[in-house]
């Protein structure tokens, strides 16, 4: 609190004594604001200068009321007005881009969705190919992959899935720590390298015996899965921080489209599944001479499965190049956060603090992810039994794959709808997650208790519809939201660690499903699975905060207060009841919300940030430090000229303010009479202001 009081005292001491540069409202170029009873810099003028930051028009109405504080009817009208204006603006920008270059929108999508999500696309391609290939292996090597295997150990066949999941879990935690310790960029490069080598290992896997090949195949998959696990925290954090991150001022794009940006990268997982299934169908038709029905020759199976892994190896090698040479600033926001906290290496203090203050959030992100993965991976694991029920020719691998590609298309529709609504303030993350869990619960619990009817000729089409709809709502719900919020609700210094930990605990749900489903029949699976959907919905309702429309900058502000032991002094929208979980509201976090106090404190915080940037600039000038210069320039984005001048005139540590004081702390004679605008331009140039 001392810094805030000091800044306010200094500001009060100089307010009314300093000429204010002309703002955009008056219409004259060199005119100053008229002298008022409190001086030239009145509180009203101060509010106007910083209004675009403290009260942005996409979150506050004309009266300065936050959208979540508006009555319901006004809230709906305000949100729809902002969304409609933003949609129109984006349509105009897209049309202008199309007129300049018809392939411009495609190029934009490639840069903003395909490239950030390329790693997850490869993850979806390879990992789900394991389940897709299982029926082909069973048809080619029934003595090993069949239900009554005589050559291979049943434990090693099961270990293929187990090692896959365990490799992902280890990668999620360890690479999450590496990403917060060494940097996002190194984590991204490392993941791509590991996945490339892993794909080479899978493609070339061999053994002197069939059992030996299975062992080699399983361990190769484990190695590859380690890199895949690292993609979860690295892709989520880098996609989130590349848009705004911790150091920049609040931005409209962050508030309105952060969720969409991350989800567009995540949905590449769905495209990976679809491309894998499509390529397997094409390869099988090529090497099986246009026929998809059994029996399948061993050369057909060998060429099909090995080429299906060789093709993504080429894409992964390109990904290594891109991340090494085209993503130099991937760790920039983490560097800024560490610079501010005077931290080198891993921020252990921040990790301890999130467990103390955000324990409920960790329970929410990890618990809901666990429940979702029982659904998501369980769905994939007993997909073949489902298809056997609805198919006229369940023994044909091709028939199984065609039904699976239909399921992939339905899932993709869910991914894309999640992109459209995940940032909508009237629906958003938390509601999407709860509805998704609820629908998955319903679509599994109904057939569980009427299994015989839904697997009969009369009910099979309804069964089919429920199964596909469960895939749709899984993507348009918990699968997309868990990936986003697991990094979004935690601070920058430990964001990758928290995301990786949540994902690891979540993946243990997939491990549970893969083990459990080996010992229970299909109907029992339907009895077990629905309750995880219900549990996920309850965990979401009680422990998950809703960050829809909340600027990441505000979360970082609150985090700085928590780190300084001043949590009760933060009064901003990050503790607005709308953005807190039920558990946090019960614990009293929302009682500190106070818009009036926060508006003043936010300006004081911005002044402190401005002073830190000026210090970095002076350091760069004195030492020639390129890093300090880049950090200062990057962290400076978004501050208007008026705001710069305000801080130049009122900050106690600025050279301008220090020039007002004599050696004994008294004001130097004649300074006020000779006071001019900040250095760097003539009176006319300095008087003209610009807004951000």
XYZ file of C-alpha atoms in Angstrom:
692
model
C 0.000 0.000 0.000
C 2.957 2.313 0.649
C 3.833 2.721 -3.041
C 0.245 3.579 -3.887
C 0.026 6.185 -1.099
C 3.352 7.686 -2.155
C 2.238 8.030 -5.760
C -1.090 9.571 -4.768
C 0.577 12.042 -2.384
C 3.014 13.171 -5.046
C 0.248 13.438 -7.599
C -1.863 15.503 -5.199
C 1.088 17.763 -4.481
C 1.706 18.627 -8.112
C -1.846 18.525 -9.432
C -2.880 21.978 -10.533
C 0.716 23.196 -10.923
C 1.610 21.500 -14.199
C 0.447 22.610 -17.638
C -1.535 19.868 -19.335
C -0.868 19.177 -23.011
C -3.888 19.703 -25.194
C -6.085 16.612 -25.441
C -8.090 15.508 -28.450
C -11.317 17.082 -27.191
C -10.601 20.847 -27.486
C -9.857 21.285 -31.150
C -6.871 23.662 -30.750
C -3.306 22.516 -31.216
C -1.366 24.400 -28.521
C -4.143 25.272 -26.108
C -4.028 23.975 -22.501
C -6.941 23.061 -20.288
C -8.366 26.068 -18.383
C -7.195 26.538 -14.805
C -9.671 25.001 -12.385
C -10.020 25.304 -8.622
C -7.908 22.163 -8.127
C -5.369 23.040 -10.815
C -4.856 22.141 -14.436
C -4.695 18.348 -13.985
C -8.089 17.692 -12.451
C -9.282 14.221 -11.510
C -11.751 14.345 -14.382
C -8.942 15.029 -16.849
C -6.907 12.217 -15.326
C -9.843 9.812 -15.784
C -10.228 10.894 -19.410
C -6.551 10.328 -20.162
C -6.647 6.752 -18.860
C -10.242 5.873 -19.702
C -9.263 3.765 -22.702
C -7.324 1.511 -20.299
C -9.349 1.666 -17.092
C -12.776 1.617 -18.783
C -12.462 0.144 -22.325
C -15.681 0.410 -24.299
C -15.897 -3.341 -24.943
C -16.192 -4.017 -21.201
C -17.728 -0.829 -19.740
C -20.816 1.097 -20.797
C -20.941 4.866 -21.300
C -21.493 5.396 -17.571
C -18.359 3.457 -16.659
C -20.251 0.389 -15.396
C -18.620 -2.996 -15.922
C -20.679 -5.305 -18.142
C -21.096 -7.902 -15.388
C -22.525 -5.220 -13.043
C -25.284 -4.240 -15.465
C -28.863 -5.452 -14.955
C -29.644 -8.538 -17.029
C -31.508 -6.802 -19.854
C -28.898 -4.067 -20.185
C -26.134 -6.643 -19.958
C -27.598 -8.648 -22.826
C -28.034 -5.510 -24.923
C -24.487 -4.311 -24.190
C -22.842 -7.667 -24.930
C -24.777 -8.104 -28.161
C -23.896 -4.564 -29.250
C -20.169 -5.164 -28.679
C -20.225 -8.582 -30.336
C -22.168 -7.361 -33.368
C -19.814 -4.425 -33.855
C -16.797 -6.710 -33.541
C -18.261 -9.255 -35.972
C -18.963 -6.511 -38.507
C -15.443 -5.156 -38.109
C -13.935 -8.597 -38.648
C -16.106 -9.254 -41.696
C -14.987 -5.960 -43.232
C -11.352 -6.766 -42.497
C -11.753 -10.239 -44.005
C -13.395 -8.822 -47.120
C -10.652 -6.216 -47.494
C -8.046 -8.957 -47.116
C -9.847 -11.087 -49.700
C -9.975 -8.192 -52.187
C -6.236 -7.650 -51.851
C -5.512 -11.358 -52.141
C -8.181 -14.081 -52.581
C -6.004 -16.467 -50.599
C -5.344 -13.891 -47.875
C -7.924 -15.305 -45.405
C -6.479 -18.796 -45.935
C -2.993 -17.472 -45.226
C -4.274 -15.713 -42.087
C -5.871 -18.938 -40.836
C -2.703 -20.881 -41.543
C -0.590 -18.425 -39.523
C -3.016 -18.059 -36.611
C -4.418 -21.571 -36.253
C -2.540 -24.199 -38.224
C 1.017 -23.213 -37.257
C 0.343 -22.628 -33.511
C -1.580 -25.918 -33.351
C 0.704 -27.983 -35.592
C 2.130 -29.913 -32.651
C -1.320 -30.850 -31.379
C -2.338 -31.760 -34.921
C 0.534 -34.240 -35.029
C -0.454 -35.437 -31.561
C -4.011 -36.148 -32.671
C -2.741 -37.780 -35.869
C -0.322 -40.223 -34.251
C -1.882 -41.038 -30.904
C -5.315 -41.800 -32.239
C -3.779 -43.814 -35.054
C -2.864 -46.380 -32.397
C -6.531 -47.101 -31.781
C -7.290 -46.956 -35.510
C -4.561 -49.500 -36.312
C -5.546 -51.976 -33.609
C -8.307 -53.672 -35.667
C -5.916 -53.899 -38.647
C -3.241 -55.513 -36.479
C -5.820 -57.877 -35.027
C -6.851 -58.925 -38.550
C -3.237 -59.446 -39.680
C -1.790 -60.945 -36.483
C -4.669 -62.566 -34.558
C -2.151 -64.720 -32.677
C -0.803 -61.529 -31.131
C -3.482 -58.794 -31.210
C -6.552 -61.028 -31.186
C -8.733 -61.772 -28.192
C -7.236 -65.240 -27.880
C -3.565 -64.386 -28.502
C -1.204 -67.352 -28.363
C 2.154 -65.805 -29.349
C 2.261 -62.402 -27.655
C 1.741 -61.608 -24.009
C -1.617 -59.976 -23.341
C 0.127 -57.664 -20.885
C 2.438 -56.308 -23.599
C -0.463 -55.699 -25.945
C -2.184 -53.744 -23.166
C 1.105 -51.988 -22.411
C 1.019 -50.315 -25.838
C -1.815 -48.121 -24.602
C -0.470 -47.846 -21.061
C 2.974 -46.655 -22.156
C 1.373 -44.193 -24.553
C -0.602 -42.551 -21.759
C 2.234 -42.695 -19.205
C 4.627 -41.071 -21.693
C 2.171 -38.222 -22.194
C 1.778 -37.747 -18.439
C 5.531 -37.554 -17.808
C 5.965 -35.126 -20.698
C 3.163 -32.865 -19.500
C 4.678 -32.347 -16.068
C 8.380 -32.247 -16.958
C 8.078 -30.053 -20.064
C 5.667 -27.761 -18.200
C 8.417 -27.186 -15.621
C 11.026 -26.755 -18.370
C 8.784 -24.201 -20.089
C 8.605 -22.078 -16.922
C 12.257 -22.641 -16.066
C 14.189 -22.348 -19.343
C 11.492 -20.838 -21.547
C 8.572 -21.558 -23.856
C 10.730 -21.491 -26.983
C 13.066 -24.224 -25.786
C 10.107 -26.366 -24.707
C 8.517 -26.016 -28.155
C 11.752 -26.921 -29.974
C 12.430 -29.833 -27.654
C 8.935 -31.261 -28.164
C 9.242 -31.124 -31.943
C 12.652 -32.837 -31.856
C 11.420 -35.619 -29.572
C 8.335 -36.212 -31.697
C 10.444 -36.344 -34.867
C 12.824 -38.942 -33.428
C 9.889 -40.848 -31.946
C 8.162 -41.060 -35.329
C 11.341 -42.408 -36.917
C 11.489 -45.026 -34.155
C 7.837 -46.051 -34.658
C 8.205 -46.195 -38.437
C 11.315 -48.364 -38.202
C 10.189 -50.506 -35.234
C 11.178 -54.138 -35.716
C 11.820 -57.367 -33.836
C 13.212 -60.826 -34.377
C 9.877 -62.170 -33.177
C 6.349 -60.787 -33.208
C 6.554 -60.299 -29.445
C 9.846 -58.421 -29.894
C 8.234 -56.108 -32.445
C 5.366 -55.322 -30.058
C 7.876 -54.413 -27.323
C 9.872 -52.186 -29.695
C 6.648 -50.581 -30.951
C 5.426 -49.893 -27.398
C 8.661 -48.225 -26.215
C 8.950 -46.179 -29.401
C 5.439 -44.942 -28.778
C 6.362 -44.102 -25.177
C 9.292 -41.954 -26.367
C 7.102 -40.165 -28.894
C 4.367 -39.621 -26.307
C 6.768 -37.748 -24.034
C 7.052 -35.037 -26.693
C 3.302 -35.077 -27.197
C 2.756 -34.501 -23.493
C 4.949 -31.422 -23.631
C 2.827 -30.005 -26.446
C -0.094 -29.472 -24.062
C 1.451 -26.832 -21.752
C 3.697 -25.363 -24.467
C 1.002 -24.868 -27.105
C -1.514 -23.490 -24.603
C 0.849 -20.975 -22.983
C 2.568 -19.821 -26.165
C -0.744 -19.339 -28.004
C -2.155 -17.394 -25.069
C 0.892 -15.218 -24.477
C 1.634 -14.483 -28.119
C -1.594 -12.455 -28.288
C -1.145 -10.363 -25.168
C 0.694 -11.911 -22.247
C 1.652 -10.470 -18.926
C 3.604 -7.417 -19.904
C 1.352 -5.508 -22.258
C -1.490 -3.225 -21.381
C -5.045 -4.430 -21.698
C -6.012 -5.108 -25.284
C -9.353 -5.518 -26.928
C -8.238 -8.617 -28.791
C -7.244 -10.329 -25.549
C -10.601 -9.774 -23.921
C -12.716 -10.605 -26.948
C -10.740 -13.332 -28.721
C -8.185 -14.951 -26.414
C -10.243 -18.113 -26.018
C -10.809 -18.371 -29.757
C -7.105 -18.001 -30.476
C -6.140 -20.847 -28.143
C -9.033 -23.082 -29.214
C -8.212 -22.582 -32.894
C -4.789 -24.045 -32.138
C -6.256 -26.847 -30.023
C -8.784 -27.959 -32.648
C -5.887 -29.024 -34.862
C -6.058 -32.141 -32.694
C -9.359 -32.928 -34.404
C -7.880 -32.297 -37.857
C -5.013 -34.631 -36.960
C -7.465 -37.420 -36.152
C -9.393 -36.825 -39.355
C -6.270 -36.734 -41.548
C -4.911 -39.896 -39.983
C -8.111 -41.799 -40.550
C -8.412 -40.500 -44.111
C -4.814 -41.408 -44.959
C -5.183 -44.909 -43.481
C -8.238 -45.493 -45.674
C -6.367 -44.329 -48.790
C -3.267 -46.408 -47.982
C -5.301 -49.535 -47.322
C -7.178 -49.135 -50.608
C -3.878 -48.636 -52.457
C -2.048 -51.626 -51.002
C -5.123 -53.877 -50.776
C -5.949 -53.264 -54.447
C -9.038 -51.148 -53.905
C -10.748 -53.610 -51.575
C -11.254 -52.847 -47.909
C -12.533 -56.225 -46.756
C -10.410 -58.952 -45.119
C -8.242 -60.952 -45.369
C -5.304 -58.528 -45.358
C -1.827 -59.599 -46.456
C 1.165 -58.869 -44.231
C 2.854 -56.590 -46.826
C -0.384 -54.564 -47.033
C -0.444 -54.077 -43.271
C 3.278 -53.300 -43.084
C 3.188 -50.649 -45.817
C -0.035 -49.111 -44.501
C 0.999 -48.631 -40.904
C 4.639 -47.657 -41.553
C 3.823 -45.044 -44.193
C 1.088 -43.634 -41.955
C 3.846 -42.756 -39.453
C 6.455 -41.729 -42.026
C 4.360 -38.932 -43.529
C 3.915 -36.946 -40.266
C 7.678 -37.343 -39.604
C 8.296 -35.042 -42.576
C 5.870 -32.447 -41.168
C 7.474 -32.720 -37.736
C 10.928 -32.047 -39.160
C 9.583 -28.866 -40.725
C 8.065 -27.962 -37.338
C 11.533 -28.236 -35.762
C 12.826 -25.739 -38.314
C 9.913 -23.332 -37.857
C 10.112 -23.234 -34.071
C 13.889 -22.841 -34.121
C 14.136 -20.025 -36.648
C 10.694 -18.404 -36.830
C 9.635 -18.116 -33.171
C 12.400 -16.054 -31.488
C 10.005 -14.268 -29.100
C 8.050 -17.255 -27.794
C 9.491 -16.745 -24.273
C 9.216 -12.940 -24.214
C 6.301 -12.655 -21.791
C 7.897 -15.096 -19.374
C 11.116 -13.047 -19.457
C 9.173 -9.880 -18.664
C 7.367 -11.534 -15.755
C 10.632 -12.852 -14.320
C 12.328 -9.480 -14.781
C 9.595 -7.806 -12.794
C 9.782 -10.385 -10.048
C 13.606 -10.376 -9.969
C 13.560 -14.124 -10.580
C 16.163 -16.147 -12.416
C 15.616 -19.818 -13.131
C 12.474 -21.475 -11.837
C 10.055 -19.406 -9.756
C 9.545 -21.774 -6.818
C 7.981 -19.011 -4.730
C 5.187 -18.488 -7.255
C 4.538 -22.245 -7.376
C 4.110 -22.369 -3.597
C 1.848 -19.313 -3.712
C -0.585 -20.758 -6.279
C -1.129 -23.827 -4.101
C -1.864 -21.506 -1.187
C -4.176 -19.083 -2.989
C -5.427 -21.046 -6.006
C -5.845 -24.551 -4.604
C -9.487 -24.596 -5.661
C -8.496 -23.713 -9.223
C -5.988 -26.567 -9.369
C -8.716 -28.911 -8.164
C -11.032 -27.553 -10.860
C -8.595 -27.726 -13.776
C -7.136 -31.132 -12.894
C -10.376 -32.703 -11.656
C -12.465 -31.681 -14.655
C -9.703 -32.773 -17.022
C -9.618 -36.173 -15.285
C -13.373 -36.594 -15.699
C -13.200 -35.479 -19.322
C -10.431 -37.893 -20.259
C -12.379 -40.847 -18.899
C -15.038 -39.786 -21.413
C -12.785 -38.713 -24.279
C -10.331 -41.610 -24.320
C -12.869 -44.091 -23.045
C -15.060 -43.140 -25.975
C -12.202 -43.957 -28.342
C -11.290 -47.176 -26.561
C -14.702 -48.816 -26.841
C -15.526 -47.216 -30.154
C -14.994 -50.553 -31.905
C -17.647 -52.225 -29.723
C -20.067 -49.435 -30.557
C -19.408 -49.770 -34.278
C -19.851 -53.528 -34.003
C -23.381 -52.895 -32.733
C -24.444 -50.511 -35.520
C -22.486 -52.042 -38.424
C -23.671 -54.665 -40.900
C -20.082 -55.856 -41.441
C -18.187 -55.304 -38.176
C -15.285 -57.565 -39.207
C -14.210 -55.202 -41.997
C -11.544 -52.721 -40.931
C -12.683 -50.390 -43.688
C -16.239 -50.245 -42.318
C -14.875 -49.435 -38.861
C -12.696 -46.671 -40.285
C -15.526 -45.129 -42.308
C -17.735 -44.897 -39.214
C -14.797 -43.439 -37.305
C -14.251 -40.735 -39.920
C -17.912 -39.765 -39.502
C -17.294 -39.411 -35.778
C -14.207 -37.245 -36.463
C -16.283 -34.885 -38.632
C -18.937 -34.572 -35.918
C -16.190 -33.847 -33.375
C -14.695 -31.150 -35.612
C -18.079 -29.425 -35.753
C -17.976 -29.321 -31.936
C -14.448 -27.867 -31.940
C -15.428 -25.062 -34.312
C -18.623 -24.167 -32.462
C -16.528 -23.962 -29.295
C -14.308 -21.410 -31.096
C -17.320 -19.242 -31.877
C -18.866 -19.221 -28.396
C -15.980 -19.674 -25.971
C -15.481 -15.877 -25.699
C -19.186 -14.962 -25.632
C -19.858 -13.292 -22.290
C -23.408 -14.646 -22.077
C -22.234 -18.254 -22.584
C -18.479 -18.555 -22.369
C -16.120 -21.081 -20.861
C -17.827 -22.157 -17.658
C -21.325 -22.552 -19.091
C -19.912 -24.401 -22.109
C -18.092 -26.830 -19.829
C -21.110 -27.484 -17.616
C -23.474 -28.015 -20.545
C -20.946 -30.285 -22.267
C -20.505 -32.461 -19.189
C -24.264 -32.611 -18.649
C -24.983 -33.683 -22.224
C -22.266 -36.347 -22.115
C -23.801 -37.648 -18.891
C -27.263 -37.835 -20.456
C -26.107 -39.480 -23.695
C -24.340 -42.247 -21.783
C -26.670 -42.810 -18.857
C -29.760 -43.328 -21.037
C -28.380 -46.274 -23.050
C -26.709 -47.664 -19.918
C -30.066 -48.487 -18.347
C -31.795 -49.440 -21.619
C -28.895 -51.170 -23.302
C -30.830 -54.061 -24.842
C -33.332 -51.750 -26.515
C -30.718 -49.368 -27.938
C -28.650 -52.244 -29.335
C -31.698 -53.807 -30.988
C -32.837 -53.076 -34.531
C -35.514 -50.666 -33.251
C -33.233 -48.516 -31.117
C -29.870 -48.713 -32.865
C -30.310 -45.472 -34.815
C -31.135 -43.548 -31.639
C -28.076 -45.171 -30.065
C -25.984 -44.022 -33.003
C -27.295 -40.459 -32.707
C -26.542 -40.322 -28.972
C -23.023 -41.622 -29.500
C -22.224 -39.022 -32.152
C -23.839 -36.240 -30.134
C -21.724 -37.204 -27.129
C -18.645 -36.685 -29.336
C -19.992 -33.307 -30.450
C -20.680 -32.035 -26.917
C -17.385 -33.409 -25.647
C -15.538 -31.071 -28.035
C -18.114 -28.296 -27.700
C -17.514 -28.385 -23.984
C -15.016 -29.962 -21.608
C -12.354 -31.118 -24.076
C -11.842 -27.614 -25.509
C -12.396 -25.682 -22.283
C -10.096 -27.751 -20.053
C -7.185 -27.106 -22.428
C -7.793 -23.338 -22.305
C -8.580 -22.678 -18.643
C -5.809 -24.900 -17.261
C -3.341 -22.186 -18.278
C -5.624 -19.171 -18.290
C -6.536 -19.109 -14.586
C -2.900 -19.183 -13.394
C -0.145 -16.504 -13.502
C 2.591 -16.324 -16.141
C 5.626 -17.483 -14.064
C 4.094 -20.919 -13.394
C 1.442 -21.114 -16.115
C 3.081 -23.973 -18.020
C 3.687 -25.943 -14.817
C 0.090 -25.564 -13.657
C -1.200 -26.494 -17.111
C 1.093 -29.519 -17.331
C 0.150 -30.699 -13.843
C -3.567 -30.367 -14.601
C -3.145 -32.180 -17.910
C -1.143 -34.967 -16.239
C -3.798 -35.590 -13.597
C -6.378 -35.424 -16.368
C -4.506 -37.986 -18.429
C -4.628 -40.375 -15.497
C -8.333 -40.538 -16.340
C -7.364 -41.938 -19.742
C -5.067 -44.427 -18.011
C -7.918 -45.444 -15.703
C -10.196 -45.978 -18.693
C -7.621 -47.992 -20.634
C -7.004 -50.315 -17.651
C -10.602 -50.575 -16.482
C -12.051 -51.287 -19.905
C -9.864 -54.380 -20.260
C -11.813 -56.033 -17.448
C -15.446 -55.004 -17.943
C -17.934 -55.603 -20.733
C -19.487 -52.932 -22.959
C -22.709 -52.477 -20.996
C -20.771 -52.111 -17.738
C -18.683 -49.409 -19.408
C -21.886 -47.486 -20.030
C -22.805 -47.942 -16.375
C -19.436 -46.537 -15.232
C -18.737 -43.647 -17.623
C -21.748 -41.295 -17.140
C -20.966 -40.473 -13.527
C -17.684 -38.885 -14.500
C -19.704 -36.418 -16.581
C -21.853 -35.583 -13.574
C -18.783 -35.238 -11.342
C -17.135 -32.948 -13.913
C -20.192 -30.715 -14.000
C -20.220 -30.397 -10.198
C -16.488 -29.637 -10.028
C -16.923 -26.975 -12.705
C -19.838 -25.352 -10.895
C -18.097 -25.228 -7.505
C -14.400 -24.661 -8.198
C -13.862 -23.229 -11.688
C -13.773 -19.414 -12.132
C -15.208 -17.962 -15.341
C -12.518 -15.964 -17.148
C -14.681 -15.115 -20.151
C -14.071 -11.461 -21.036
C -11.447 -11.018 -18.324
C -8.189 -9.450 -19.448
C -5.070 -11.475 -18.644
C -3.464 -8.197 -17.579
C -5.936 -7.944 -14.721
C -5.076 -11.414 -13.518
C -1.406 -10.461 -13.567
C -2.190 -7.307 -11.559
C -3.968 -9.334 -8.936
C -1.095 -11.814 -8.883
C 1.403 -9.012 -8.187
C -0.708 -7.959 -5.189
C -0.854 -11.557 -3.937
C 2.920 -11.955 -4.308
C 3.438 -8.765 -2.273
C 1.133 -10.038 0.478
C -1.500 -7.384 -0.375
C -4.299 -9.539 -1.765
C -6.924 -7.586 0.191
C -5.768 -4.337 -1.448
C -6.626 -5.486 -4.962
C -10.110 -4.219 -5.895
C -10.250 -4.896 -9.642
C -12.426 -7.010 -11.902
C -10.287 -10.136 -11.386
C -12.141 -10.467 -8.042
C -15.511 -9.584 -9.509
C -17.933 -12.333 -8.399
C -18.584 -13.203 -12.053
C -14.917 -14.107 -12.508
C -14.582 -16.085 -9.289
C -15.658 -19.635 -8.560
C -18.388 -20.413 -6.051
C -15.673 -21.701 -3.719
C -13.674 -18.466 -3.981
C -16.763 -16.388 -3.320
C -17.543 -18.482 -0.241
C -13.952 -17.939 0.924
C -14.484 -14.175 0.590
C -12.278 -13.163 -2.356
C -15.088 -11.194 -3.982
C -15.646 -8.912 -0.999
C -12.699 -6.727 -2.034
C -14.184 -5.740 -5.386
C -14.524 -1.935 -5.567
C -14.487 -0.221 -9.007
C -13.810 3.290 -7.665
C -10.812 2.292 -5.573
C -9.502 0.108 -8.362
C -9.612 2.874 -10.960
C -7.233 4.997 -8.866
C -5.026 2.058 -7.957
C -4.757 0.978 -11.593
C -3.328 4.347 -12.598
C -0.833 4.122 -9.746
C 0.134 0.616 -10.894
C 0.575 1.840 -14.464
C 2.805 4.620 -13.157
C 4.971 2.050 -11.367
C 5.187 0.014 -14.579
C 6.087 3.151 -16.525
C 8.878 3.921 -14.086
C 10.184 0.359 -14.433
C 10.240 0.748 -18.208
C 12.042 4.083 -17.948
C 14.593 2.409 -15.696
C 15.125 -0.315 -18.299
C 15.551 2.323 -21.003
C 18.156 4.148 -18.928
C 19.888 0.837 -18.269
C 19.940 0.144 -22.007
C 21.387 3.606 -22.700
C 24.098 3.265 -20.042
C 25.086 -0.385 -20.518
C 24.044 -0.901 -24.118
C 22.035 -3.951 -23.010
C 20.038 -5.201 -25.981
C 17.862 -7.345 -23.712
C 16.880 -4.389 -21.512
C 16.089 -2.329 -24.601
C 13.880 -5.066 -26.096
C 12.070 -5.679 -22.810
C 11.386 -1.984 -22.339
C 10.127 -1.554 -25.897
C 7.963 -4.688 -25.789
C 6.473 -3.861 -22.420
C 5.620 -0.338 -23.539
C 2.924 -1.337 -26.065
C -0.429 0.381 -25.722
C 0.364 3.506 -23.674
C -0.923 6.664 -25.341
C 1.064 9.892 -25.717
C -1.227 11.609 -23.215
C -0.508 8.904 -20.650
C 3.223 9.182 -21.269
C 3.095 12.951 -20.686
C 1.011 12.530 -17.564
C 3.559 10.184 -16.024
C 6.444 12.340 -17.212
C 4.959 15.277 -15.303
C 3.716 13.501 -12.184
C 5.957 10.516 -11.472
C 8.168 11.273 -8.442
C 11.118 9.338 -9.875
C 11.087 10.893 -13.324
C 13.835 13.381 -14.268
C 11.115 15.957 -14.930
C 9.706 15.769 -11.402
C 13.152 15.668 -9.832
C 13.946 18.933 -11.629
C 11.178 20.597 -9.615
C 13.038 20.016 -6.341
C 16.114 21.702 -5.004
C 18.941 19.949 -3.178
C 17.056 20.097 0.118
C 13.799 18.794 -1.259
C 12.318 22.281 -1.761
C 10.873 23.407 -5.070
C 13.397 25.208 -7.239
C 12.580 28.867 -7.869
C 11.141 29.741 -11.205
C 10.640 26.186 -12.442
C 6.871 26.387 -12.680
C 7.019 29.631 -14.616
C 9.435 28.148 -17.170
C 7.854 24.706 -17.334
C 7.525 23.288 -20.849
C 6.370 20.079 -22.434
C 8.519 16.912 -22.162
C 11.691 16.849 -24.256
C 11.553 15.409 -27.737
C 9.587 17.971 -29.736
C 8.508 21.601 -30.073
C 5.525 23.035 -28.262
C 3.155 22.319 -31.104
C 4.325 18.699 -31.453
C 4.244 18.083 -27.724
C 0.827 19.642 -27.297
C -0.854 17.459 -29.863
C -1.933 14.215 -28.278
C -2.912 10.882 -29.617
C -5.065 8.199 -28.175
C -4.568 4.483 -28.376
